[in-house]
XYZ file of C-alpha atoms in Angstrom:
204
model
C -42.753 -19.372 -75.597
C -42.269 -23.126 -76.080
C -40.451 -23.972 -72.885
C -43.173 -22.120 -70.957
C -45.833 -23.013 -72.891
C -44.954 -26.654 -71.743
C -43.815 -26.040 -67.846
C -47.391 -24.886 -67.515
C -48.468 -28.573 -67.395
C -46.567 -28.702 -64.376
C -48.502 -25.992 -63.238
C -49.925 -25.264 -59.818
C -52.912 -22.979 -61.347
C -53.374 -25.568 -64.062
C -53.207 -29.321 -61.797
C -54.866 -28.556 -58.933
C -58.629 -27.937 -60.420
C -58.074 -30.782 -63.302
C -57.180 -33.020 -60.171
C -60.831 -32.125 -58.908
C -62.290 -33.352 -61.904
C -60.025 -36.310 -62.049
C -62.282 -37.023 -58.599
C -65.597 -35.722 -58.577
C -65.615 -37.997 -62.002
C -64.713 -41.022 -60.941
C -66.632 -42.366 -58.605
C -69.476 -42.056 -61.657
C -66.838 -44.214 -64.209
C -65.389 -46.284 -61.641
C -66.954 -49.274 -60.085
C -64.810 -49.394 -56.851
C -65.863 -47.194 -54.491
C -61.786 -46.809 -53.712
C -60.483 -45.439 -56.539
C -61.363 -42.088 -55.573
C -60.071 -42.253 -51.959
C -56.248 -43.745 -53.642
C -56.143 -40.884 -56.571
C -56.859 -38.164 -53.752
C -54.354 -39.796 -50.888
C -52.108 -39.970 -54.134
C -51.886 -35.826 -55.476
C -52.379 -34.934 -51.550
C -49.351 -36.967 -50.625
C -47.537 -35.497 -54.142
C -48.765 -31.409 -52.565
C -47.420 -32.730 -48.951
C -43.841 -33.547 -49.249
C -43.083 -31.283 -52.520
C -44.060 -28.647 -49.662
C -42.540 -29.752 -46.859
C -39.566 -30.079 -48.486
C -39.651 -27.110 -50.217
C -41.288 -25.011 -46.568
C -37.704 -27.716 -44.755
C -35.506 -25.364 -47.269
C -37.300 -21.972 -46.864
C -37.882 -21.805 -43.569
C -34.784 -24.400 -42.261
C -32.204 -23.665 -44.973
C -31.662 -28.015 -45.200
C -30.990 -28.431 -48.409
C -28.009 -30.200 -49.782
C -25.489 -28.280 -51.187
C -23.653 -31.054 -52.843
C -26.503 -31.885 -55.029
C -28.061 -27.695 -55.424
C -30.762 -29.787 -53.967
C -33.349 -27.264 -52.629
C -36.124 -28.783 -52.210
C -38.247 -31.059 -54.955
C -39.411 -29.725 -57.922
C -42.900 -28.937 -57.301
C -43.621 -29.181 -61.180
C -42.283 -31.890 -62.157
C -43.465 -33.857 -59.351
C -47.479 -33.769 -59.267
C -47.957 -33.845 -63.023
C -45.901 -36.565 -63.135
C -48.814 -37.868 -60.357
C -51.320 -36.479 -62.277
C -50.688 -36.873 -66.234
C -50.557 -40.845 -66.448
C -53.411 -40.862 -63.608
C -55.715 -38.531 -66.436
C -54.883 -40.354 -69.630
C -55.539 -43.308 -67.775
C -59.232 -42.800 -67.101
C -60.562 -41.116 -69.656
C -58.629 -43.968 -71.948
C -61.265 -46.289 -69.449
C -61.863 -48.745 -72.648
C -60.334 -47.986 -75.196
C -58.782 -50.727 -77.254
C -55.629 -52.675 -75.288
C -53.440 -50.688 -77.785
C -54.439 -47.393 -77.231
C -54.775 -47.498 -73.985
C -51.232 -48.293 -73.521
C -49.700 -45.183 -75.655
C -52.613 -42.762 -74.388
C -50.927 -43.790 -70.367
C -47.350 -44.024 -72.073
C -47.915 -40.079 -72.968
C -49.066 -39.511 -69.417
C -45.556 -40.299 -68.793
C -44.506 -38.811 -70.667
C -45.508 -35.680 -71.312
C -44.037 -35.236 -67.235
C -40.474 -35.816 -68.604
C -41.151 -33.360 -71.012
C -42.716 -30.511 -67.854
C -39.416 -32.019 -66.674
C -37.124 -30.654 -69.124
C -38.349 -27.974 -69.563
C -38.147 -26.536 -65.660
C -33.845 -27.503 -66.752
C -34.039 -24.695 -69.593
C -35.728 -22.119 -68.049
C -33.015 -22.227 -65.291
C -35.811 -23.185 -62.728
C -34.612 -26.459 -61.066
C -31.028 -28.082 -60.603
C -31.114 -31.868 -61.788
C -31.688 -33.011 -58.686
C -34.699 -31.353 -57.691
C -36.559 -32.652 -61.295
C -34.899 -35.246 -61.330
C -36.135 -36.667 -57.550
C -39.280 -35.014 -58.369
C -40.580 -37.213 -61.073
C -39.290 -39.413 -58.956
C -40.839 -39.259 -55.749
C -45.046 -38.150 -59.144
C -44.206 -41.331 -60.712
C -43.835 -43.801 -57.802
C -47.339 -41.604 -56.280
C -49.060 -42.596 -59.431
C -47.830 -46.037 -60.581
C -48.786 -46.813 -57.088
C -52.094 -45.835 -58.321
C -52.611 -47.529 -61.601
C -51.208 -50.989 -59.894
C -53.867 -50.555 -57.176
C -56.836 -49.804 -60.042
C -55.444 -52.863 -62.232
C -58.150 -55.364 -61.679
C -60.890 -52.462 -61.453
C -63.652 -51.591 -64.239
C -64.084 -48.006 -66.777
C -67.335 -47.127 -67.974
C -66.189 -44.764 -70.498
C -66.431 -41.977 -71.974
C -67.850 -40.381 -75.408
C -67.109 -37.605 -76.775
C -68.263 -34.907 -75.437
C -68.248 -35.941 -71.896
C -64.043 -36.376 -73.075
C -64.872 -31.694 -73.488
C -66.764 -30.936 -70.306
C -63.559 -33.097 -68.349
C -60.951 -30.562 -70.085
C -63.210 -27.935 -70.618
C -61.933 -26.173 -67.638
C -57.927 -27.694 -68.212
C -58.066 -25.975 -71.359
C -59.587 -22.698 -69.873
C -56.764 -22.126 -67.752
C -53.729 -23.618 -70.252
C -55.488 -20.952 -72.441
C -54.999 -18.118 -69.625
C -51.653 -18.908 -68.767
C -52.356 -17.761 -65.169
C -48.654 -19.063 -63.320
C -50.558 -20.342 -59.157
C -48.172 -18.609 -56.644
C -47.288 -20.465 -55.047
C -43.777 -21.030 -54.427
C -44.576 -17.079 -53.081
C -46.378 -18.505 -50.708
C -44.855 -21.231 -49.366
C -41.553 -18.404 -48.748
C -44.104 -16.256 -47.134
C -44.448 -19.762 -44.607
C -41.906 -20.507 -44.693
C -40.143 -17.563 -43.025
C -42.642 -16.744 -41.088
C -42.943 -20.043 -39.572
C -39.390 -19.866 -38.615
C -39.347 -17.013 -37.581
C -37.294 -15.205 -40.448
C -36.859 -12.770 -42.517
C -36.746 -13.945 -45.972
C -36.452 -17.356 -46.687
C -33.391 -19.317 -47.256
C -32.259 -18.619 -51.102
C -29.874 -21.164 -53.121
C -27.834 -18.817 -52.803
C -27.397 -18.948 -49.184
C -26.918 -22.673 -49.652
C -24.197 -22.971 -51.396
C -22.259 -19.738 -49.043
C -22.935 -22.140 -45.775
């Protein structure tokens, strides 16, 4: 249960609503009108690259048996894109030391998510590593683009409201069905009866 709980920090059921909340809050808290656009692009690219990598394998068998790679780990990539930005946003007016610590936690959460995916045998090392690399590249690029952006502070009631939906979703524990959707979509796209599996990758 410990690892299942930890891996939920990278589940789309939690991350997509949280990403929407960030997009809604940014125009209110940022003095840069383009911040929300940059965020939508960063998170959208993460989802796009993950989905494309999975579709290429599930529908067309494009992967690497040598590296045991069937597509980016979505949990790793999406969490690495979101959590550094989420903690950056919340800690916008904190003292420099505490803000650095908060953003550091934002980078640590995806590492733990990635490790949990290995422990529960959901992904290979290459899939987790490349997923983290993808997500951290996008979140870091976003944060660098916002280095001169001034953020308004959050009161504790505002933080509570912003975290309300993610906490409710976390408490409910319902997982997203994105993998099943991608499997059906990829098979239909390629005209297959069923999608490719990891076993098919090694059989080839």
